[in-house]
Amino acid sequence: MKLVNHLLDTKGRSVVSILPDASVFEAIKLMADEVVGSILVMDGEEMLGIVTERDYARKVILKGRSSESTRVADIMTREILTTSGSETVNQCMETMTERRIRHLPVVEDGRVVGMISIGDLVQAIITDQQEEIEHLEHYISG
């Protein structure tokens, strides 16, 4: 099974982040521009939290707050689950499913080195299964 590092080698290691004092509107715009469903809230190299589309829906829209006057720090999730590059795709899938989250920052030696989503994991599993099927077909056909 693939490791998170293999997944990051394929998808890239870029991390989209925003400052905690930015407006939620800026965060949502950044997510739309980058075509991502979450962004990390960072102060330099320090990860302070994560903001997701779900946070926006539940903590801004449903509460009738203004996305332009609400700060990212006011809605971010502060308790962040992370993973490392040595974790397997299956381990991450299990964690994300159990905890009902869709994004995991990848941390190595205290530094954020990437971000993976549930979609990245599904794609990696599908690719692995397709490769296994091809291998078995070649084995059977000789």
PDB file of C-alpha atoms in Angstrom:
ATOM      1  CA  MET A   1       0.000   0.000   0.000  1.00  0.00           C
ATOM      2  CA  LYS A   2       1.150   3.498  -0.768  1.00  0.00           C
ATOM      3  CA  LEU A   3       2.485   5.827   1.858  1.00  0.00           C
ATOM      4  CA  VAL A   4       1.405   9.440   2.244  1.00  0.00           C
ATOM      5  CA  ASN A   5       4.845  10.511   0.969  1.00  0.00           C
ATOM      6  CA  HIS A   6       4.203   8.645  -2.296  1.00  0.00           C
ATOM      7  CA  LEU A   7       0.853  10.387  -2.603  1.00  0.00           C
ATOM      8  CA  LEU A   8       2.457  13.800  -2.031  1.00  0.00           C
ATOM      9  CA  ASP A   9       5.168  13.011  -4.604  1.00  0.00           C
ATOM     10  CA  THR A  10       2.391  12.559  -7.150  1.00  0.00           C
ATOM     11  CA  LYS A  11      -0.044  15.319  -6.193  1.00  0.00           C
ATOM     12  CA  GLY A  12       2.440  17.898  -4.957  1.00  0.00           C
ATOM     13  CA  ARG A  13       3.318  19.352  -1.611  1.00  0.00           C
ATOM     14  CA  SER A  14       1.820  22.806  -1.878  1.00  0.00           C
ATOM     15  CA  VAL A  15      -0.096  24.057   1.138  1.00  0.00           C
ATOM     16  CA  VAL A  16      -2.720  26.774   0.917  1.00  0.00           C
ATOM     17  CA  SER A  17      -2.849  28.894   4.047  1.00  0.00           C
ATOM     18  CA  ILE A  18      -4.249  32.114   5.438  1.00  0.00           C
ATOM     19  CA  LEU A  19      -3.583  34.344   8.437  1.00  0.00           C
ATOM     20  CA  PRO A  20      -5.947  34.140  11.432  1.00  0.00           C
ATOM     21  CA  ASP A  21      -6.928  37.827  11.157  1.00  0.00           C
ATOM     22  CA  ALA A  22      -8.095  37.480   7.546  1.00  0.00           C
ATOM     23  CA  SER A  23     -11.809  37.648   6.881  1.00  0.00           C
ATOM     24  CA  VAL A  24     -13.811  34.513   6.232  1.00  0.00           C
ATOM     25  CA  PHE A  25     -14.713  36.039   2.858  1.00  0.00           C
ATOM     26  CA  GLU A  26     -10.988  36.096   1.960  1.00  0.00           C
ATOM     27  CA  ALA A  27     -10.663  32.475   3.069  1.00  0.00           C
ATOM     28  CA  ILE A  28     -13.633  31.307   0.989  1.00  0.00           C
ATOM     29  CA  LYS A  29     -12.352  33.248  -2.036  1.00  0.00           C
ATOM     30  CA  LEU A  30      -8.915  31.672  -1.620  1.00  0.00           C
ATOM     31  CA  MET A  31     -10.477  28.192  -1.435  1.00  0.00           C
ATOM     32  CA  ALA A  32     -12.451  28.893  -4.612  1.00  0.00           C
ATOM     33  CA  ASP A  33      -9.396  30.283  -6.428  1.00  0.00           C
ATOM     34  CA  GLU A  34      -7.242  27.307  -5.409  1.00  0.00           C
ATOM     35  CA  VAL A  35     -10.067  24.771  -5.934  1.00  0.00           C
ATOM     36  CA  VAL A  36      -9.676  23.294  -2.445  1.00  0.00           C
ATOM     37  CA  GLY A  37     -12.148  22.551   0.325  1.00  0.00           C
ATOM     38  CA  SER A  38      -9.971  23.641   3.221  1.00  0.00           C
ATOM     39  CA  ILE A  39      -7.043  25.870   4.051  1.00  0.00           C
ATOM     40  CA  LEU A  40      -4.670  25.929   6.961  1.00  0.00           C
ATOM     41  CA  VAL A  41      -4.586  28.893   9.287  1.00  0.00           C
ATOM     42  CA  MET A  42      -0.924  29.674   9.826  1.00  0.00           C
ATOM     43  CA  ASP A  43       1.262  32.296  11.421  1.00  0.00           C
ATOM     44  CA  GLY A  44       4.579  31.822   9.668  1.00  0.00           C
ATOM     45  CA  GLU A  45       5.471  28.148  10.087  1.00  0.00           C
ATOM     46  CA  GLU A  46       3.070  27.663  13.013  1.00  0.00           C
ATOM     47  CA  MET A  47      -0.184  25.848  12.244  1.00  0.00           C
ATOM     48  CA  LEU A  48      -2.951  27.437  14.304  1.00  0.00           C
ATOM     49  CA  GLY A  49      -6.012  25.790  12.821  1.00  0.00           C
ATOM     50  CA  ILE A  50      -7.882  24.748   9.722  1.00  0.00           C
ATOM     51  CA  VAL A  51     -10.875  26.303   7.984  1.00  0.00           C
ATOM     52  CA  THR A  52     -13.133  24.188   5.814  1.00  0.00           C
ATOM     53  CA  GLU A  53     -16.194  24.741   3.705  1.00  0.00           C
ATOM     54  CA  ARG A  54     -18.070  22.894   6.448  1.00  0.00           C
ATOM     55  CA  ASP A  55     -16.866  25.443   9.034  1.00  0.00           C
ATOM     56  CA  TYR A  56     -18.135  28.218   6.781  1.00  0.00           C
ATOM     57  CA  ALA A  57     -21.545  26.612   6.336  1.00  0.00           C
ATOM     58  CA  ARG A  58     -22.055  25.801  10.008  1.00  0.00           C
ATOM     59  CA  LYS A  59     -20.377  28.737  11.729  1.00  0.00           C
ATOM     60  CA  VAL A  60     -21.137  31.603   9.360  1.00  0.00           C
ATOM     61  CA  ILE A  61     -24.079  30.901   7.062  1.00  0.00           C
ATOM     62  CA  LEU A  62     -26.287  29.022   9.536  1.00  0.00           C
ATOM     63  CA  LYS A  63     -25.570  31.558  12.287  1.00  0.00           C
ATOM     64  CA  GLY A  64     -26.345  34.540  10.060  1.00  0.00           C
ATOM     65  CA  ARG A  65     -22.864  35.995  10.388  1.00  0.00           C
ATOM     66  CA  SER A  66     -21.171  38.174   7.793  1.00  0.00           C
ATOM     67  CA  SER A  67     -18.284  36.512   5.967  1.00  0.00           C
ATOM     68  CA  GLU A  68     -16.695  39.914   5.416  1.00  0.00           C
ATOM     69  CA  SER A  69     -16.669  40.949   9.084  1.00  0.00           C
ATOM     70  CA  THR A  70     -16.010  37.532  10.665  1.00  0.00           C
ATOM     71  CA  ARG A  71     -12.357  36.640  11.188  1.00  0.00           C
ATOM     72  CA  VAL A  72     -10.939  33.261  10.239  1.00  0.00           C
ATOM     73  CA  ALA A  73      -9.742  32.821  13.839  1.00  0.00           C
ATOM     74  CA  ASP A  74     -13.371  33.002  14.988  1.00  0.00           C
ATOM     75  CA  ILE A  75     -14.497  29.950  13.004  1.00  0.00           C
ATOM     76  CA  MET A  76     -11.375  27.835  12.502  1.00  0.00           C
ATOM     77  CA  THR A  77     -11.053  24.377  13.979  1.00  0.00           C
ATOM     78  CA  ARG A  78      -8.196  24.557  16.460  1.00  0.00           C
ATOM     79  CA  GLU A  79      -7.779  20.866  17.242  1.00  0.00           C
ATOM     80  CA  ILE A  80      -6.166  19.595  14.075  1.00  0.00           C
ATOM     81  CA  LEU A  81      -5.574  15.956  13.316  1.00  0.00           C
ATOM     82  CA  THR A  82      -2.424  15.471  11.282  1.00  0.00           C
ATOM     83  CA  THR A  83      -0.594  12.644   9.620  1.00  0.00           C
ATOM     84  CA  SER A  84       2.994  11.960   8.620  1.00  0.00           C
ATOM     85  CA  GLY A  85       4.538  10.934   5.345  1.00  0.00           C
ATOM     86  CA  SER A  86       5.204   7.449   6.708  1.00  0.00           C
ATOM     87  CA  GLU A  87       1.509   6.681   7.318  1.00  0.00           C
ATOM     88  CA  THR A  88      -0.233   4.497   4.763  1.00  0.00           C
ATOM     89  CA  VAL A  89      -3.108   5.632   2.610  1.00  0.00           C
ATOM     90  CA  ASN A  90      -5.289   3.013   4.319  1.00  0.00           C
ATOM     91  CA  GLN A  91      -4.393   4.289   7.802  1.00  0.00           C
ATOM     92  CA  CYS A  92      -5.332   7.831   6.762  1.00  0.00           C
ATOM     93  CA  MET A  93      -8.581   6.639   5.195  1.00  0.00           C
ATOM     94  CA  GLU A  94      -9.465   4.860   8.426  1.00  0.00           C
ATOM     95  CA  THR A  95      -8.689   7.965  10.523  1.00  0.00           C
ATOM     96  CA  MET A  96     -10.628  10.288   8.247  1.00  0.00           C
ATOM     97  CA  THR A  97     -13.632   7.966   8.131  1.00  0.00           C
ATOM     98  CA  GLU A  98     -13.720   7.429  11.901  1.00  0.00           C
ATOM     99  CA  ARG A  99     -13.306  11.130  12.699  1.00  0.00           C
ATOM    100  CA  ARG A 100     -15.570  12.317   9.846  1.00  0.00           C
ATOM    101  CA  ILE A 101     -13.016  14.716   8.411  1.00  0.00           C
ATOM    102  CA  ARG A 102     -12.023  15.286   4.796  1.00  0.00           C
ATOM    103  CA  HIS A 103      -8.583  16.882   5.047  1.00  0.00           C
ATOM    104  CA  LEU A 104      -5.362  15.980   6.844  1.00  0.00           C
ATOM    105  CA  PRO A 105      -2.272  18.176   7.022  1.00  0.00           C
ATOM    106  CA  VAL A 106       0.948  16.222   6.625  1.00  0.00           C
ATOM    107  CA  VAL A 107       3.546  17.159   9.233  1.00  0.00           C
ATOM    108  CA  GLU A 108       7.209  16.126   9.320  1.00  0.00           C
ATOM    109  CA  ASP A 109       9.638  17.320  12.009  1.00  0.00           C
ATOM    110  CA  GLY A 110       7.106  19.889  13.199  1.00  0.00           C
ATOM    111  CA  ARG A 111       6.661  21.446   9.739  1.00  0.00           C
ATOM    112  CA  VAL A 112       3.638  21.239   7.463  1.00  0.00           C
ATOM    113  CA  VAL A 113       4.811  19.568   4.247  1.00  0.00           C
ATOM    114  CA  GLY A 114       1.508  18.957   2.479  1.00  0.00           C
ATOM    115  CA  MET A 115      -2.218  18.384   2.687  1.00  0.00           C
ATOM    116  CA  ILE A 116      -4.232  15.353   1.657  1.00  0.00           C
ATOM    117  CA  SER A 117      -7.949  15.036   1.126  1.00  0.00           C
ATOM    118  CA  ILE A 118     -10.324  12.108   1.211  1.00  0.00           C
ATOM    119  CA  GLY A 119     -10.512  12.440  -2.585  1.00  0.00           C
ATOM    120  CA  ASP A 120      -6.731  12.015  -2.846  1.00  0.00           C
ATOM    121  CA  LEU A 121      -6.964   8.833  -0.787  1.00  0.00           C
ATOM    122  CA  VAL A 122      -9.835   7.407  -2.829  1.00  0.00           C
ATOM    123  CA  GLN A 123      -7.924   8.096  -6.053  1.00  0.00           C
ATOM    124  CA  ALA A 124      -4.783   6.411  -4.664  1.00  0.00           C
ATOM    125  CA  ILE A 125      -6.754   3.330  -3.617  1.00  0.00           C
ATOM    126  CA  ILE A 126      -8.457   3.095  -7.016  1.00  0.00           C
ATOM    127  CA  THR A 127      -5.104   3.413  -8.785  1.00  0.00           C
ATOM    128  CA  ASP A 128      -3.584   0.695  -6.583  1.00  0.00           C
ATOM    129  CA  GLN A 129      -6.514  -1.605  -7.286  1.00  0.00           C
ATOM    130  CA  GLN A 130      -6.283  -1.022 -11.033  1.00  0.00           C
ATOM    131  CA  GLU A 131      -2.554  -1.810 -10.965  1.00  0.00           C
ATOM    132  CA  GLU A 132      -3.208  -4.976  -8.965  1.00  0.00           C
ATOM    133  CA  ILE A 133      -5.898  -6.088 -11.436  1.00  0.00           C
ATOM    134  CA  GLU A 134      -3.532  -5.513 -14.376  1.00  0.00           C
ATOM    135  CA  HIS A 135      -0.778  -7.440 -12.591  1.00  0.00           C
ATOM    136  CA  LEU A 136      -3.120 -10.373 -11.927  1.00  0.00           C
ATOM    137  CA  GLU A 137      -4.402 -10.345 -15.519  1.00  0.00           C
ATOM    138  CA  HIS A 138      -0.809 -10.526 -16.825  1.00  0.00           C
ATOM    139  CA  TYR A 139      -0.037 -13.314 -14.361  1.00  0.00           C
ATOM    140  CA  ILE A 140      -3.093 -15.324 -15.387  1.00  0.00           C
ATOM    141  CA  SER A 141      -2.564 -14.858 -19.118  1.00  0.00           C
ATOM    142  CA  GLY A 142       1.085 -15.813 -18.791  1.00  0.00           C
TER     143      GLY A 142
END
